[in-house]
Coordinates of C-alpha atoms and ligand atoms in Angstrom, one line a residue:
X27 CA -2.9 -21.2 21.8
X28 CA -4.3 -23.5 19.4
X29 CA -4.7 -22.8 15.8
X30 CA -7.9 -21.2 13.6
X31 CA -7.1 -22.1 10.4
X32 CA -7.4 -20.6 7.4
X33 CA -4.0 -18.5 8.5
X34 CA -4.4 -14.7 7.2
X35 CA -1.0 -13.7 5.6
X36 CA -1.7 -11.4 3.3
X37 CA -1.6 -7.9 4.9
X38 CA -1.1 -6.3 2.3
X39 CA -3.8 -6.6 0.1
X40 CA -6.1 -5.6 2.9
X41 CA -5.9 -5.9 6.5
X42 CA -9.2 -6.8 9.3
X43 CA -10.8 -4.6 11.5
X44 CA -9.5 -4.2 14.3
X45 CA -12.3 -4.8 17.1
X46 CA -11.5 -1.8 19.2
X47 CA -12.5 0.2 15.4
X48 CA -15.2 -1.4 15.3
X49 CA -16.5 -0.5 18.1
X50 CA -16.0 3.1 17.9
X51 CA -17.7 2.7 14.4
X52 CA -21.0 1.6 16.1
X53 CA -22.8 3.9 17.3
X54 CA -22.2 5.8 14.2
X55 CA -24.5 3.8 11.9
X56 CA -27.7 3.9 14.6
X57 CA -28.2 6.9 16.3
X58 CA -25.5 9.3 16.1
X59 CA -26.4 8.7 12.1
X60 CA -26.4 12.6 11.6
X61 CA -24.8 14.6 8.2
X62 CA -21.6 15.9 9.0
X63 CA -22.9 18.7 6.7
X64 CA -26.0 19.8 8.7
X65 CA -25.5 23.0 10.3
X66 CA -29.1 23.5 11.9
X67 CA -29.4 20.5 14.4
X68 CA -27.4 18.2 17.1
X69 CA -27.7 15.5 14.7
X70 CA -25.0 17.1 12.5
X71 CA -23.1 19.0 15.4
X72 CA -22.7 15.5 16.4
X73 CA -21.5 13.7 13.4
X74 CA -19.6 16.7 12.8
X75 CA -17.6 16.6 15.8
X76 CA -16.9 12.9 15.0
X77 CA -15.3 14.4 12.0
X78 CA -13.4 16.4 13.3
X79 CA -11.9 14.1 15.7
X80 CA -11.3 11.7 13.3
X81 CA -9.3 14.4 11.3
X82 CA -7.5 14.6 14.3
X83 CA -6.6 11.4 15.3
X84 CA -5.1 10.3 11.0
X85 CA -3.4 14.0 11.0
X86 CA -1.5 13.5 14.2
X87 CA -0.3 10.1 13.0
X88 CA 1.8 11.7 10.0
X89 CA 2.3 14.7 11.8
X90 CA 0.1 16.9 10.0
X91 CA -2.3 19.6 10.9
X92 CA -6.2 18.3 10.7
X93 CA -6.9 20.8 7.5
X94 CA -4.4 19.3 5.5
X95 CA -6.8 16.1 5.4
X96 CA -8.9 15.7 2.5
X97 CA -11.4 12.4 3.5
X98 CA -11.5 10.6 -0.1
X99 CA -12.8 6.6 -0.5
X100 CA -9.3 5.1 -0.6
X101 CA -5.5 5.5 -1.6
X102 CA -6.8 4.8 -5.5
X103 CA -8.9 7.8 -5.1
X104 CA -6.2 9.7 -3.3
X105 CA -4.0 9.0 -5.9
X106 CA -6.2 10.0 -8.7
X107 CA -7.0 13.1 -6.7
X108 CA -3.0 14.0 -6.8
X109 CA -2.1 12.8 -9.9
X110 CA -5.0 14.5 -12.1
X111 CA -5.6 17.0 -9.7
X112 CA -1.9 18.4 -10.1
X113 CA -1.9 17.9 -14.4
X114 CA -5.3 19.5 -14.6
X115 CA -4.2 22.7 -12.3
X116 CA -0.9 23.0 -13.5
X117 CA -1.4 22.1 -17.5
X118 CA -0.1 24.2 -20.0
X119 CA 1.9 25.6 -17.8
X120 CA 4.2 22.3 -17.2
X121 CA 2.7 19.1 -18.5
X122 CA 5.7 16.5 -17.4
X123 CA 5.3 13.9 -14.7
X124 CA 7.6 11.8 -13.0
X125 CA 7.3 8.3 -11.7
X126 CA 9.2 5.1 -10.9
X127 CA 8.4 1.5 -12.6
X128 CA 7.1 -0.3 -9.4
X129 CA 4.2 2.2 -8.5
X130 CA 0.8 1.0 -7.7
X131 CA -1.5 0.6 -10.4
X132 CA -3.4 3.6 -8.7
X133 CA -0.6 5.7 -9.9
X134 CA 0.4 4.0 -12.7
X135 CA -3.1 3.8 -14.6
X136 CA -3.9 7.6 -13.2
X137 CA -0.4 8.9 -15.6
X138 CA -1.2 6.5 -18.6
X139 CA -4.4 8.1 -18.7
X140 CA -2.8 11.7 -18.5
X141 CA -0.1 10.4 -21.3
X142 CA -2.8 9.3 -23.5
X143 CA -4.1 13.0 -23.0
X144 CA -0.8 14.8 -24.2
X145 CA 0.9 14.7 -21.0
X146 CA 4.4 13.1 -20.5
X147 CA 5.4 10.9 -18.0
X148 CA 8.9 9.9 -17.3
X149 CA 9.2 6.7 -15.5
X150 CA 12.2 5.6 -13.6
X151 CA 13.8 2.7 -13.3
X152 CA 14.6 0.7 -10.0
X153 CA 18.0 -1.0 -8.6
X154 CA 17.6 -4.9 -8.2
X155 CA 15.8 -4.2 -4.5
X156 CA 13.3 -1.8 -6.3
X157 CA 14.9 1.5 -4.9
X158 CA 14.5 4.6 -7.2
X159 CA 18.2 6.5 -7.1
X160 CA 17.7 9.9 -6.6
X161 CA 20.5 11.1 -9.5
X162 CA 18.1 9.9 -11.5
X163 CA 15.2 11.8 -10.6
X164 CA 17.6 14.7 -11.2
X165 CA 18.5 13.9 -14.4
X166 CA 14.8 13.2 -15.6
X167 CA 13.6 16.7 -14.3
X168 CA 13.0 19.4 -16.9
X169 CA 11.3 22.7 -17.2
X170 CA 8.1 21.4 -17.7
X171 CA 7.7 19.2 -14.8
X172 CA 5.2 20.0 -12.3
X173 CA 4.3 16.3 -10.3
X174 CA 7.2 14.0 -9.1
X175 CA 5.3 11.0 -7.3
X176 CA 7.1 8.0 -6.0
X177 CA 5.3 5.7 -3.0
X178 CA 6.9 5.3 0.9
X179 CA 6.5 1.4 1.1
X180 CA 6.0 -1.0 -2.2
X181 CA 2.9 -2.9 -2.0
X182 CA 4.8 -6.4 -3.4
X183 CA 8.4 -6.4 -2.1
X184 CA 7.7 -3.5 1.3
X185 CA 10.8 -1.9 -0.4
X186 CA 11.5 1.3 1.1
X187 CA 12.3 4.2 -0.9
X188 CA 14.5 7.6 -0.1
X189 CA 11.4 9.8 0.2
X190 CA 13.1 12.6 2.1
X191 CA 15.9 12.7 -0.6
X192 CA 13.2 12.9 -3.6
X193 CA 10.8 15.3 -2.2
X194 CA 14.1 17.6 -1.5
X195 CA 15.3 17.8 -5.1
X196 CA 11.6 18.4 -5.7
X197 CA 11.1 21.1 -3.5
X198 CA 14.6 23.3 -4.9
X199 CA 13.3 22.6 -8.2
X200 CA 9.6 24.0 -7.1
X201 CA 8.3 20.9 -8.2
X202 CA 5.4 19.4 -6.3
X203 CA 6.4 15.9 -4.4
X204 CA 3.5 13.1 -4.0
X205 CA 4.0 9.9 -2.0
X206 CA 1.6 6.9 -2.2
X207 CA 1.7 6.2 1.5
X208 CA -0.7 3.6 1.6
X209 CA 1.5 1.1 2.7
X210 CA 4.0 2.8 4.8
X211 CA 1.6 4.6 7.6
X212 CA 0.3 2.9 10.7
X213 CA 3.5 0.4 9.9
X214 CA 6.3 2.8 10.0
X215 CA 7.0 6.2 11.1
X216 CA 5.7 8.5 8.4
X217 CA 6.4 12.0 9.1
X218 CA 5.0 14.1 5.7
X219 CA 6.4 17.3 7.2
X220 CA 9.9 15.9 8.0
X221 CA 9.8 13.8 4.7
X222 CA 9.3 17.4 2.5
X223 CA 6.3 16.1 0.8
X224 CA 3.6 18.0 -0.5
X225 CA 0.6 15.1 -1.3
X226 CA 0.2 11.7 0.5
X227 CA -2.3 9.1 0.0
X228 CA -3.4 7.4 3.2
X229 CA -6.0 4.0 3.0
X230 CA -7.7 3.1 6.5
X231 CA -8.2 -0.6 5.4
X232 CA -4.4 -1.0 5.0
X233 CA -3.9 -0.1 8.6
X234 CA -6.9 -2.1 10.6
X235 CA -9.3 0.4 9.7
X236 CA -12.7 -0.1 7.1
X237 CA -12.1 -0.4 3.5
X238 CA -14.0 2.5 1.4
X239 CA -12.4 5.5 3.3
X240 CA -9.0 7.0 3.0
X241 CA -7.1 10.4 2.6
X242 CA -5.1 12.8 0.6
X243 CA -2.8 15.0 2.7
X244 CA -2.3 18.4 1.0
X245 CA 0.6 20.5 2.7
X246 CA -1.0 24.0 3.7
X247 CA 1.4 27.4 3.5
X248 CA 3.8 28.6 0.7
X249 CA 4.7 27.4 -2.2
X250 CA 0.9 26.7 -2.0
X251 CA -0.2 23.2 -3.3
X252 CA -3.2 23.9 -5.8
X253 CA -5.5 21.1 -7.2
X254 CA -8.2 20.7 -9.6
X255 CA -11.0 18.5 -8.2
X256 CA -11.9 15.0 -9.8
X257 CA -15.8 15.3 -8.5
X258 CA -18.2 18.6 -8.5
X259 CA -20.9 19.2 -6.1
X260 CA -21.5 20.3 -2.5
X261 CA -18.4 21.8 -1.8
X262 CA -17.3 19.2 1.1
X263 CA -14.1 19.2 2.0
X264 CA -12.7 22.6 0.9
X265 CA -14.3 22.3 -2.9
X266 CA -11.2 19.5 -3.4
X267 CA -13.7 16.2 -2.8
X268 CA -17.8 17.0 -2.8
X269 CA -19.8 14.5 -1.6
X270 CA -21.4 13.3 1.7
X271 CA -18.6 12.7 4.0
X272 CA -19.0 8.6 5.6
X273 CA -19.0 9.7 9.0
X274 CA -18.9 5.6 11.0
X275 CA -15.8 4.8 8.2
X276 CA -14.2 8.3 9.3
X277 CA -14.5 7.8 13.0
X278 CA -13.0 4.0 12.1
X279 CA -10.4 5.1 10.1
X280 CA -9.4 7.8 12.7
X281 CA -9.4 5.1 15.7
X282 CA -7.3 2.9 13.8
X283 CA -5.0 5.5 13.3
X284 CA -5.2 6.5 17.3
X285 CA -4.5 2.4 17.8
X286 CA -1.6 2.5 15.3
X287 CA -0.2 5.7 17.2
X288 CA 0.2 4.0 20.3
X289 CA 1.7 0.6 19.5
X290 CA 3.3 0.8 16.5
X291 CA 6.9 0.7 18.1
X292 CA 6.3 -2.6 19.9
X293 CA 3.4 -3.9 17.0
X294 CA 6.7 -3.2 14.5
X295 CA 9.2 -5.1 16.4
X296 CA 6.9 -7.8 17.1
X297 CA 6.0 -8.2 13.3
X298 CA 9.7 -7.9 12.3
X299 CA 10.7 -10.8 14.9
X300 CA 7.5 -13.0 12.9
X301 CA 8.9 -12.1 9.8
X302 CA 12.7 -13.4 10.6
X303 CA 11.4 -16.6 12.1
X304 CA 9.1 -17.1 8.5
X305 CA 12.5 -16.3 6.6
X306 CA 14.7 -18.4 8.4
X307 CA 12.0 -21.3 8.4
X308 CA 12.1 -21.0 4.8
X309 CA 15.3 -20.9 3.9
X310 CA 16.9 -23.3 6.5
X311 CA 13.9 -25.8 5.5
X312 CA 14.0 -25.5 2.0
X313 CA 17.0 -25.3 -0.8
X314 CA 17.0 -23.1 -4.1
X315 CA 14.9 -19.7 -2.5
X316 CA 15.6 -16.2 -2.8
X317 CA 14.6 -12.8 -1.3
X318 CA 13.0 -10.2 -3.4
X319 CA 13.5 -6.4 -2.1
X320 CA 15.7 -4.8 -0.1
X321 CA 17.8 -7.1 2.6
X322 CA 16.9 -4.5 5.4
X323 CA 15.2 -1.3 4.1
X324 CA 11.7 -2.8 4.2
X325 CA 8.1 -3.3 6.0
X326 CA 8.8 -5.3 9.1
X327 CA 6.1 -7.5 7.9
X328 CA 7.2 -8.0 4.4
X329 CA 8.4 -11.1 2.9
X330 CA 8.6 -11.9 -1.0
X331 CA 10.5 -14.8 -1.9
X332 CA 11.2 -17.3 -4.9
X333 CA 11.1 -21.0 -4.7
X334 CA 12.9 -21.9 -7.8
X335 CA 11.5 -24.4 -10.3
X336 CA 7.9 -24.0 -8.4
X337 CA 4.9 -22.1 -10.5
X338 CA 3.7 -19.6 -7.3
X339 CA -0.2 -19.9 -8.7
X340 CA 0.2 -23.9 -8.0
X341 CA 1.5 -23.3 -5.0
X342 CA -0.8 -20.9 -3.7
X343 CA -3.4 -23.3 -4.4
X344 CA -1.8 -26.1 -2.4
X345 CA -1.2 -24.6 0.6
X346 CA -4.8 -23.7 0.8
X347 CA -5.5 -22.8 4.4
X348 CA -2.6 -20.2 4.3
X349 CA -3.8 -17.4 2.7
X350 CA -1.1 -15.4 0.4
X351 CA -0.4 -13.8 -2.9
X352 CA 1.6 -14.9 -5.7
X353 CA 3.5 -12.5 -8.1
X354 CA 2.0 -13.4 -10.9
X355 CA -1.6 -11.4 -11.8
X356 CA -4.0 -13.4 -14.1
X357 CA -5.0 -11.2 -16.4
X358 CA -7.8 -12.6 -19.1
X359 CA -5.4 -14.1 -21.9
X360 CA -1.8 -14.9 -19.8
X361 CA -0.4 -15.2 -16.1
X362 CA 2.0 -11.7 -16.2
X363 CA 4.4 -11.7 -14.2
X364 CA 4.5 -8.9 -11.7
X365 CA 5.6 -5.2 -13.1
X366 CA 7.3 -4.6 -9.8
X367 CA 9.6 -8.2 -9.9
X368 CA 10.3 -7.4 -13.7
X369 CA 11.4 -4.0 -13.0
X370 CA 13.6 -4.8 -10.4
X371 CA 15.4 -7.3 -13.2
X372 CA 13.7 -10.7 -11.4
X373 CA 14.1 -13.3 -13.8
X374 CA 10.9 -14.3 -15.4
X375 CA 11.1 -17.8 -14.1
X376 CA 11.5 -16.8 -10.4
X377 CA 9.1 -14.0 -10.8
X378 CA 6.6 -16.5 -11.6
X379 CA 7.9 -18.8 -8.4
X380 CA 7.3 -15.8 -6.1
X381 CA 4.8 -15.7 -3.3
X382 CA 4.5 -12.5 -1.2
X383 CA 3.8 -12.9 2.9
X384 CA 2.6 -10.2 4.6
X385 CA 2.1 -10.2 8.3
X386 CA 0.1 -8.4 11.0
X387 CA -1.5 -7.3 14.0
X388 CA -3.4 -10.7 14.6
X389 CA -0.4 -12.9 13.4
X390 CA 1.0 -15.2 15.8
X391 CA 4.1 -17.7 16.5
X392 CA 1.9 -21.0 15.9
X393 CA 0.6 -19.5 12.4
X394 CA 4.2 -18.9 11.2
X395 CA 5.3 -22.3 12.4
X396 CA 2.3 -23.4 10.6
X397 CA 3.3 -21.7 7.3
X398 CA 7.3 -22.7 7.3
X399 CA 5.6 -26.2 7.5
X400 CA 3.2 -26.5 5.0
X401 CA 5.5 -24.2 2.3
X402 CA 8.4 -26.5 3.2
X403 CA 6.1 -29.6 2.0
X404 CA 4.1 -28.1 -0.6
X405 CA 7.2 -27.0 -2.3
X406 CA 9.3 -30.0 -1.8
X407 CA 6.4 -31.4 -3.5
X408 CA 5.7 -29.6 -6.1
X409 CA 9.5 -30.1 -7.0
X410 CA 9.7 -33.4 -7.0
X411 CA 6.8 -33.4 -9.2
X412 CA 8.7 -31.2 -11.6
X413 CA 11.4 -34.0 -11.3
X414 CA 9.5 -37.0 -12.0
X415 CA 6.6 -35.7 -14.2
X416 CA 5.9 -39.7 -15.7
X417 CA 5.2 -40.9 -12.0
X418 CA 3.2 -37.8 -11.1
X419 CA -0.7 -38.9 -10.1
X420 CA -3.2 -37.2 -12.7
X421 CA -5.0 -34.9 -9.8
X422 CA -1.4 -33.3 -8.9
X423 CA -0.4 -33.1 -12.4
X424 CA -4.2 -30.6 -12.5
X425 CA -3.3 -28.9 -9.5
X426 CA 0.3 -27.8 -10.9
X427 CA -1.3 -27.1 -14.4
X428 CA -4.4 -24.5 -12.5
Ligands
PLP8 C1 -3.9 -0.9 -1.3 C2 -3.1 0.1 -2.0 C3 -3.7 1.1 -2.8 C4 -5.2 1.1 -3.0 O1 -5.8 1.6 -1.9 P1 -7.4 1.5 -1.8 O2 -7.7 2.2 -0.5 O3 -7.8 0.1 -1.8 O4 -8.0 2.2 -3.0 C5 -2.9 2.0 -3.4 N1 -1.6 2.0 -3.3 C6 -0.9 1.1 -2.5 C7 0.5 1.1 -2.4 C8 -1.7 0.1 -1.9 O5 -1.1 -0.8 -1.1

């Protein structure tokens, strides 16, 4: 196979659409263009059936029942939904939240906003692989606590954390349980009804599906999960999210889900295998790197590693045509380093050498070998650079500086 460059790996931020979804999403913009919401003609019936299957298709890949999905426009949305949704419901009666330090800013942003309105908000620290220890969710509970919400899959590291454990000591303490699952489904088995979990927060663009469509799940049947909506309006979706449901993005989002269904056991494997080859590429090619996260209790396409004495930002724009992230976010005035390296007690100079890979479906052998390559010379570059500033040429000297 020969190889299309740029190289996509950076699956985490957003994967593409998966032709087969596209596809189904078609016919969905021209004529079956209906309003889910239109009771009186086939042109509803029809988009309302698409709907509904949709519903089907995403609920039976977390083993849910279709009427615990609530369509929303993403996982941030989701989140918000949860978060605020829980507070607003559930204030004065308990007005404590719980959290861990390497959330999603989607859940992080959501509970600094409910903090700054007299809410408080516990949040927990993580080991060095960015797990959440149980014991302390224990000790952190008290009697006002009415949300604990700590995410499947992390978003930087693919750390996995001991949902089922969480949501159980949530559950005896009748505390609702909320996962951000955005990362986790269509790449692992999420079961939300084996897991104990109450809320969930599903994205279709972080599973081949198209960005601007996603889903809360809200467990049905006793102790009943009640939630304030963020938006007022037409009622849609059981009073809990009003607003014209995107019928083409929900038929896509359920199709990736049906894809995702069907191969993710071989898709998984296959990912996991690209992943080991990347990591042993690295670190055979290259001295002085480290993992970030958990050894083994992570995504299968999940690597996040440290080249010591290399600033990830330079690198990232030297290896041009292969498309990752660094774990450093610009923000206006400073780089920060990455909340989610910092709380897992990365030191600050190799949490601003980190670069995150994330594979996927459309990844193949020839990109990886591709990738070891050009990191193995970029860094060894950029290092000898460092070494021998005085003999660096200007133009290298303004690549490691941007
Ligand atoms: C991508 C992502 C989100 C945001 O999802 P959107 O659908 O883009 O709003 C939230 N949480 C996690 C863990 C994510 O990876």
């Amino acid at each position: 196979m020969t190889l299309s460059l740029p190289i996509f790996l950076d699956n985490h931020s957003t994967t593409p659409v998966d032709p087969r979804v596209l596809e189904a999403m078609l016919p969905y913009f021209t004529e079956r263009f209906g309003n889910a919401a239109s009771r009186s003609h086939s042109f509803g019936w029809l988009a309302e059936k698409a709907v509904e299957r949709g519903r089907e298709q995403i609920a039976a890949l977390i083993g849910a029942d279709p009427r615990e999905i609530v369509f929303t426009s993403g996982a941030t949305e989701s989140n918000n939904l949860a978060i605020k949704g829980v507070a607003w419901m559930h204030h004065p009666r308990g007005n404590h939240l719980i959290t861990a330090a390497t959330e999603h800013h989607a859940v992080l942003d959501p509970l600094k906003r409910l903090q700054r309105d007299r809410f408080e908000v516990t949040v927990l620290p993580v080991d060095r692989y960015g797990r959440v220890d149980p014991a302390g969710v224990q000790d952190a509970i008290t009697d006002r606590t009415i949300l604990i919400s700590v995410m499947v899959a992390n978003n930087e590291v693919g750390t996995l954390q001991p949902i089922a454990r969480i949501a159980g000591l949530a559950r005896e303490r009748g505390i609702l349980f909320h996962c951000d699952a955005a990362q986790a489904v269509g790449r692992i088995p999420v079961d939300v009804h084996g897991l104990g979990v109450d809320l969930a927060s599903l994205s279709a663009h972080k599973l081949y599906g198209p960005k601007g469509v996603g889903a809360l799940f809200v467990r049905r049947g006793q102790p009943l999960v009640r939630l304030a909506p963020l938006l007022d309006g037409g009622g849609h979706e059981r009073g809990l999210r009003s607003g014209t449901l995107p019928v083409p993005l929900i038929v896509g989002f359920g199709e990736a889900c049906r894809i995702c269904m069907g191969e993710m056991p071989r898709e998984a494997a296959r990912i996991e295998a690209l992943r080991e080859r990347l990591r042993e590429g690295l670190f055979s090619g290259l001295p002085e790197v480290t993992l970030n996260g958990h050894p083994t209790q992570r995504l299968p396409g999940n690597l996040n590693v440290s080249f010591a004495g290399v600033e990830s930002d330079a690198l990232v724009t030297r290896v041009g045509d292969v498309a990752v992230s660094s774990g450093s976010a610009c923000t206006s005035a400073s780089v920060e380093p990455s909340h989610v390296l910092r709380a897992m007690g990365v030191p600050e100079e190799l949490a601003h050498a980190s670069i995150r890979f994330g594979l996927g479906r459309f990844t193949t052998d020839e990109e990886i070998d591709h990738a070891v390559r050009t990191f193995v010379e970029q860094v060894t570059q950029l290092r000898r650079i460092r070494a021998a500033p005085d003999r660096t040429p200007s133009s290298a000297r303004q690549v490691e500086a941007g």
